[in-house]
XYZ file of C-alpha atoms in Angstrom:
285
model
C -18.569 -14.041 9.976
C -15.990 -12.488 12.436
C -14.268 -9.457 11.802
C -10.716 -10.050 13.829
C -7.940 -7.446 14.086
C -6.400 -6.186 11.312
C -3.689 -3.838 9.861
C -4.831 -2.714 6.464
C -1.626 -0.610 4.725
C -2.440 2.512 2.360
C -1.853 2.478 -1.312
C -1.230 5.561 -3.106
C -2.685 5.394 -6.309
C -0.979 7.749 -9.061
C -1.769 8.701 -12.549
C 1.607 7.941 -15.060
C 0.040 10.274 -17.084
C -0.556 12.973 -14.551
C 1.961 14.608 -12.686
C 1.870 14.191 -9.141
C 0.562 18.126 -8.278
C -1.624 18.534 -11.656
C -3.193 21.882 -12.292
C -6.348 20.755 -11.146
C -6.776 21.737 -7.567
C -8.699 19.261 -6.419
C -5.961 16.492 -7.497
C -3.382 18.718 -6.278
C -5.148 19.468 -2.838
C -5.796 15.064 -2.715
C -2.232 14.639 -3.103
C -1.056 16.776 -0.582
C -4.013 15.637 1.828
C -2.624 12.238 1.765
C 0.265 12.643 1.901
C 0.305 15.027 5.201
C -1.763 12.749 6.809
C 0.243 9.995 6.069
C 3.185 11.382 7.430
C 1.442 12.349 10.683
C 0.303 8.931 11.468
C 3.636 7.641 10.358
C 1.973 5.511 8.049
C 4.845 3.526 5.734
C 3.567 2.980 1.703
C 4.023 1.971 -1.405
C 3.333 3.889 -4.304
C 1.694 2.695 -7.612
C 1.556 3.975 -10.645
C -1.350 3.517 -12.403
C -2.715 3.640 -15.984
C 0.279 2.866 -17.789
C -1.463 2.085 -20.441
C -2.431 5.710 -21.624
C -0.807 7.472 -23.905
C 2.176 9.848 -22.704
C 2.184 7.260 -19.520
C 6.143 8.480 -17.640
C 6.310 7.443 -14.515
C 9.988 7.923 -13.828
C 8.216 12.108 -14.439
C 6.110 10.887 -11.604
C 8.614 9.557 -9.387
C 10.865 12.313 -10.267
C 8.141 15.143 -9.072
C 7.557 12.399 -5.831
C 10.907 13.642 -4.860
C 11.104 16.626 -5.738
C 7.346 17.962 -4.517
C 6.660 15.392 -1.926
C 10.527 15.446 -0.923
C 9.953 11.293 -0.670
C 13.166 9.273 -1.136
C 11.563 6.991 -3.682
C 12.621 4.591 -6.287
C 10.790 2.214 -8.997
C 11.019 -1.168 -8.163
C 9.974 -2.000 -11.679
C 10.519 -0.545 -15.658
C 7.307 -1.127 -18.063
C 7.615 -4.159 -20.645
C 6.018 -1.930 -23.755
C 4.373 1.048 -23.370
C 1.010 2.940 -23.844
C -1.033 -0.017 -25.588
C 1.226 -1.884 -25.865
C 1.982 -2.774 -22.593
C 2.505 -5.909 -21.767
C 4.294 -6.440 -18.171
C 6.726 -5.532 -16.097
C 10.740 -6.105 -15.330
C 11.026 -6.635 -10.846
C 14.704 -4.523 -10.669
C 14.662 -6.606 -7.544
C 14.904 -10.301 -8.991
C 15.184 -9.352 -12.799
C 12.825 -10.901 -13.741
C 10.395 -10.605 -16.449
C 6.434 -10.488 -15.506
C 3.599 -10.854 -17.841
C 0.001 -11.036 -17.747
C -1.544 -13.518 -20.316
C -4.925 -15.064 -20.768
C -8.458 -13.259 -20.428
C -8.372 -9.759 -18.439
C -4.314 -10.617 -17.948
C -5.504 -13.264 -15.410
C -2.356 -15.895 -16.480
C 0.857 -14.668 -14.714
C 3.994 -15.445 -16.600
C 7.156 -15.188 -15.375
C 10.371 -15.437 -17.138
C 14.445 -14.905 -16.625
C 14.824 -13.712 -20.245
C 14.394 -10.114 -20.267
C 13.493 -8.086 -23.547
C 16.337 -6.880 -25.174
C 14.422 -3.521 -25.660
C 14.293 -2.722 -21.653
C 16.843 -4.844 -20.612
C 20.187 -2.272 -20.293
C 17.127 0.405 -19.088
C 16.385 -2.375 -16.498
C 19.785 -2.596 -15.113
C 19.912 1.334 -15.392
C 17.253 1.531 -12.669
C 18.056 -1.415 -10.348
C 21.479 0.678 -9.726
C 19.373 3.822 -9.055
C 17.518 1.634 -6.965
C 20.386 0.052 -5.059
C 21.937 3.675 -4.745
C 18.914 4.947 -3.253
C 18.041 2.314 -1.004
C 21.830 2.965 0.506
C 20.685 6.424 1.623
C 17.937 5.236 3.689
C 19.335 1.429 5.171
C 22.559 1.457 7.273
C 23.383 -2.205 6.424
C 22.956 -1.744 2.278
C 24.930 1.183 2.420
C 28.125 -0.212 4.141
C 27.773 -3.242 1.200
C 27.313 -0.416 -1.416
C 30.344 1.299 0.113
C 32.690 -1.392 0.617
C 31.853 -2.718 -3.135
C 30.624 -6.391 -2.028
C 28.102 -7.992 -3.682
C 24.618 -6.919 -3.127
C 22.300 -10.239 -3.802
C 18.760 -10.409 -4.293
C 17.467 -11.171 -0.587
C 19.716 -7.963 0.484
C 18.013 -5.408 -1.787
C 14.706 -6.712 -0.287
C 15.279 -6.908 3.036
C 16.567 -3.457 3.017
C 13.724 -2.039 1.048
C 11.188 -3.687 3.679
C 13.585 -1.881 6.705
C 13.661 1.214 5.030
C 9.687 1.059 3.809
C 9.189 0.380 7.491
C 10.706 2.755 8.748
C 9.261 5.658 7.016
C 12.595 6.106 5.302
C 11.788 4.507 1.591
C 8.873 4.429 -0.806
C 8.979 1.664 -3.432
C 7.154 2.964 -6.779
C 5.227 0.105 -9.087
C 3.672 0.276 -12.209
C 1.017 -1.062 -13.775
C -2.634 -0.860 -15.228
C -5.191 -1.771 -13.233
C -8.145 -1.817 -15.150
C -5.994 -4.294 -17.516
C -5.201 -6.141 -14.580
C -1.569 -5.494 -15.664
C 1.275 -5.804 -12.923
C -1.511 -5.803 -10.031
C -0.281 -8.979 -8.412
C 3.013 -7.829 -8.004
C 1.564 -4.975 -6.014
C 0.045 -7.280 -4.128
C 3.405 -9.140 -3.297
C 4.825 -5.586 -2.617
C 2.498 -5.178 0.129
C 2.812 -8.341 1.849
C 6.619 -8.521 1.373
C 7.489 -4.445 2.217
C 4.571 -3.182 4.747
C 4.586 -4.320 8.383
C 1.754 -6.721 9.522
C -0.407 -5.422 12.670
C 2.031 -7.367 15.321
C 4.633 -4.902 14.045
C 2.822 -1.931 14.670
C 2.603 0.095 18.182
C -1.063 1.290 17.820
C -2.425 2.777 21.516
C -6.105 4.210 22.289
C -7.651 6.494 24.727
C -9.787 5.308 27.405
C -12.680 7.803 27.828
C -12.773 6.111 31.589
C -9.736 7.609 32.492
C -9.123 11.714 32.913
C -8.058 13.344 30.180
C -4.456 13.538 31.318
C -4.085 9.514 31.342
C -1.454 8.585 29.392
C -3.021 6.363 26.066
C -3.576 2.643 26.602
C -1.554 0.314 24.305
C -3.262 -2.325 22.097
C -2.446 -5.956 21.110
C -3.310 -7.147 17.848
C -5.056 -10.600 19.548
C -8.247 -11.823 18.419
C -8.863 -12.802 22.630
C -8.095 -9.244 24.049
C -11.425 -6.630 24.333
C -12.690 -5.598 21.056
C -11.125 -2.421 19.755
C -12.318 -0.549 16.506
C -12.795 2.567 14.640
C -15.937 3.689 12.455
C -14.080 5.116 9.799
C -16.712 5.839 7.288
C -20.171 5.583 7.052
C -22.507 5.517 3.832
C -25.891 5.444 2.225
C -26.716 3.660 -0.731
C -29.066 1.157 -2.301
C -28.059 -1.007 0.784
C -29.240 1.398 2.873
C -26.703 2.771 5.689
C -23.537 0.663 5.860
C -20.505 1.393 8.384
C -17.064 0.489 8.069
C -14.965 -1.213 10.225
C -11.480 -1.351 11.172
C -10.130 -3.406 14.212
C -7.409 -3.099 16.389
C -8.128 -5.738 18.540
C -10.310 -8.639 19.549
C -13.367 -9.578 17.440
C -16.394 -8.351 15.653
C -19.608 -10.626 15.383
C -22.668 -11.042 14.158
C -24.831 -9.918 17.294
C -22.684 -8.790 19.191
C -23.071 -5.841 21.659
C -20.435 -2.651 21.545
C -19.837 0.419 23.499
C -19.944 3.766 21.619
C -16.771 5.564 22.899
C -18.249 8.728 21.794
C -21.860 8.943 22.604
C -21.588 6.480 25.699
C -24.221 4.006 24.374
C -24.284 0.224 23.503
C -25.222 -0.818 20.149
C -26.023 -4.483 18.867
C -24.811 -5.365 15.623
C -27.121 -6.590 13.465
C -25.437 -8.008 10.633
C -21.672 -7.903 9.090
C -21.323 -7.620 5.256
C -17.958 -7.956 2.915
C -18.180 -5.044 0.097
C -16.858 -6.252 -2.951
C -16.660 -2.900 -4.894
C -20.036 -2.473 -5.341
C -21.650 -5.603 -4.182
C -22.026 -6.804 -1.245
C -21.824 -10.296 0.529
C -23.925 -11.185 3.729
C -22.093 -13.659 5.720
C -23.494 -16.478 8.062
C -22.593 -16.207 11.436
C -19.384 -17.819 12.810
């Protein structure tokens, strides 16, 4: 297995049927962690809205404290088909289009141009909210929403990807993720609205250098001197595991690294994909 350079984006994952800053502090103190750091790294996101399937599930209450408490310029990019139990998909206010999840554990995805009747005028509702707040954060949506010209399809994406981007936007989804409900979409969401590692200006510190240097950049290539970060460590029943994340070069099986912080080299032994909570050895490369 090799472990190449990556760009993972972060998810925010929200209760519908919790506000945003619940009582609770430890949710409340979360939300705010995240968020912070988030905004210090310049990190763009989505949000999604989980657990739509409770009962009292709003999330237009959880997008509307988003802006209001988080003072994020956000906006759903889909309206619930059903609600509570009886959800059943999604409407994308970008394409209109119906989505459903059929089959065992919603594993069939069903897509449709025929939109229920029941949602359908709430649908078109939020795609002009959408449109209208998209225009506040992209330039070239704006001047289309002011002159009154038609706004297609490919123009409300590619705006929400600029504005997502640029730190300027946060698309909302909904869903239920333990019913496997609206979770591919997400998936789309992320491919389609975050930036992929060539489009991001990550830089380092090279503990060679004095402490004045200015940082060194980094290219996301697989061929350029292995870059990475240690970002969590943990003990469990297979015994201590540490996780990766690369900024450049590669990762294998064997190979021998240089701790920035202690000054020492370390060989590693083995590399491992964690699949919740099972793990996967991998053969060597």
């Amino acid at each position: 297995m090799v472990l190449s350079w990556s760009c993972v984006p972060l998810v925010v994952y929200r209760s519908a049927s919790c506000p945003v800053m619940p009582t609770e502090a430890d949710k409340q103190s979360q939300t705010i962690t995240v968020d912070r750091q988030m905004r210090r790294y310049n990190v763009p996101r989505l949000a999604f809205i989980n657990k739509m399937d409770r009962a009292g599930a709003n999330p237009f209450r959880v997008i509307g404290q988003l802006r209001a408490k988080l003072k994020m310029n956000a906006a759903a990019l889909q309206v619930p088909i059903g609600a509570e139990s009886d959800l059943k998909g999604v409407v994308d206010l970008v394409r209109m289009k119906a989505i459903y999840n059929e089959g065992v554990k919603g594993n069939q995805i069903v897509e449709s141009d025929d939109i229920p009747e029941s949602v359908k005028a709430f649908a078109e509702e939020k795609r002009a909210e959408l449109i209208e707040q998209l225009s506040e954060a992209d330039e070239t949506l704006c001047d289309l929403f002011l002159d009154e010209k038609p706004i297609s399809n490919l123009d409300i994406a590619q705006a929400i990807r600029r504005a997502t981007v640029s730190l300027k936007f946060t698309p909302v989804f909904v869903g239920s993720a333990i019913k496997n409900t609206a979770v591919q979409p997400l998936l789309d969401g992320v491919c389609a609205y975050l930036p992929n590692p060539g489009e991001i200006n990550n830089q380092a510190l090279d503990p060679t250098l004095p402490s004045h240097a200015p940082p060194v950049p980094l290219a996301p290539a697989s061929d350029a001197p292995l870059v990475g970060l240690a970002f969590k460590l943990e003990e469990g029943r297979y015994g201590q595991l540490t996780y990766m994340r690369v900024y450049q070069g590669e990762l294998r099986r064997g190979s021998v690294i240089y701790n920035a912080r202690t000054g020492k080299k370390v060989k590693v032994p083995r590399l491992v994909r964690m699949h919740s909570n099972e793990m996967e050895v991998s053969k060597p490369a």
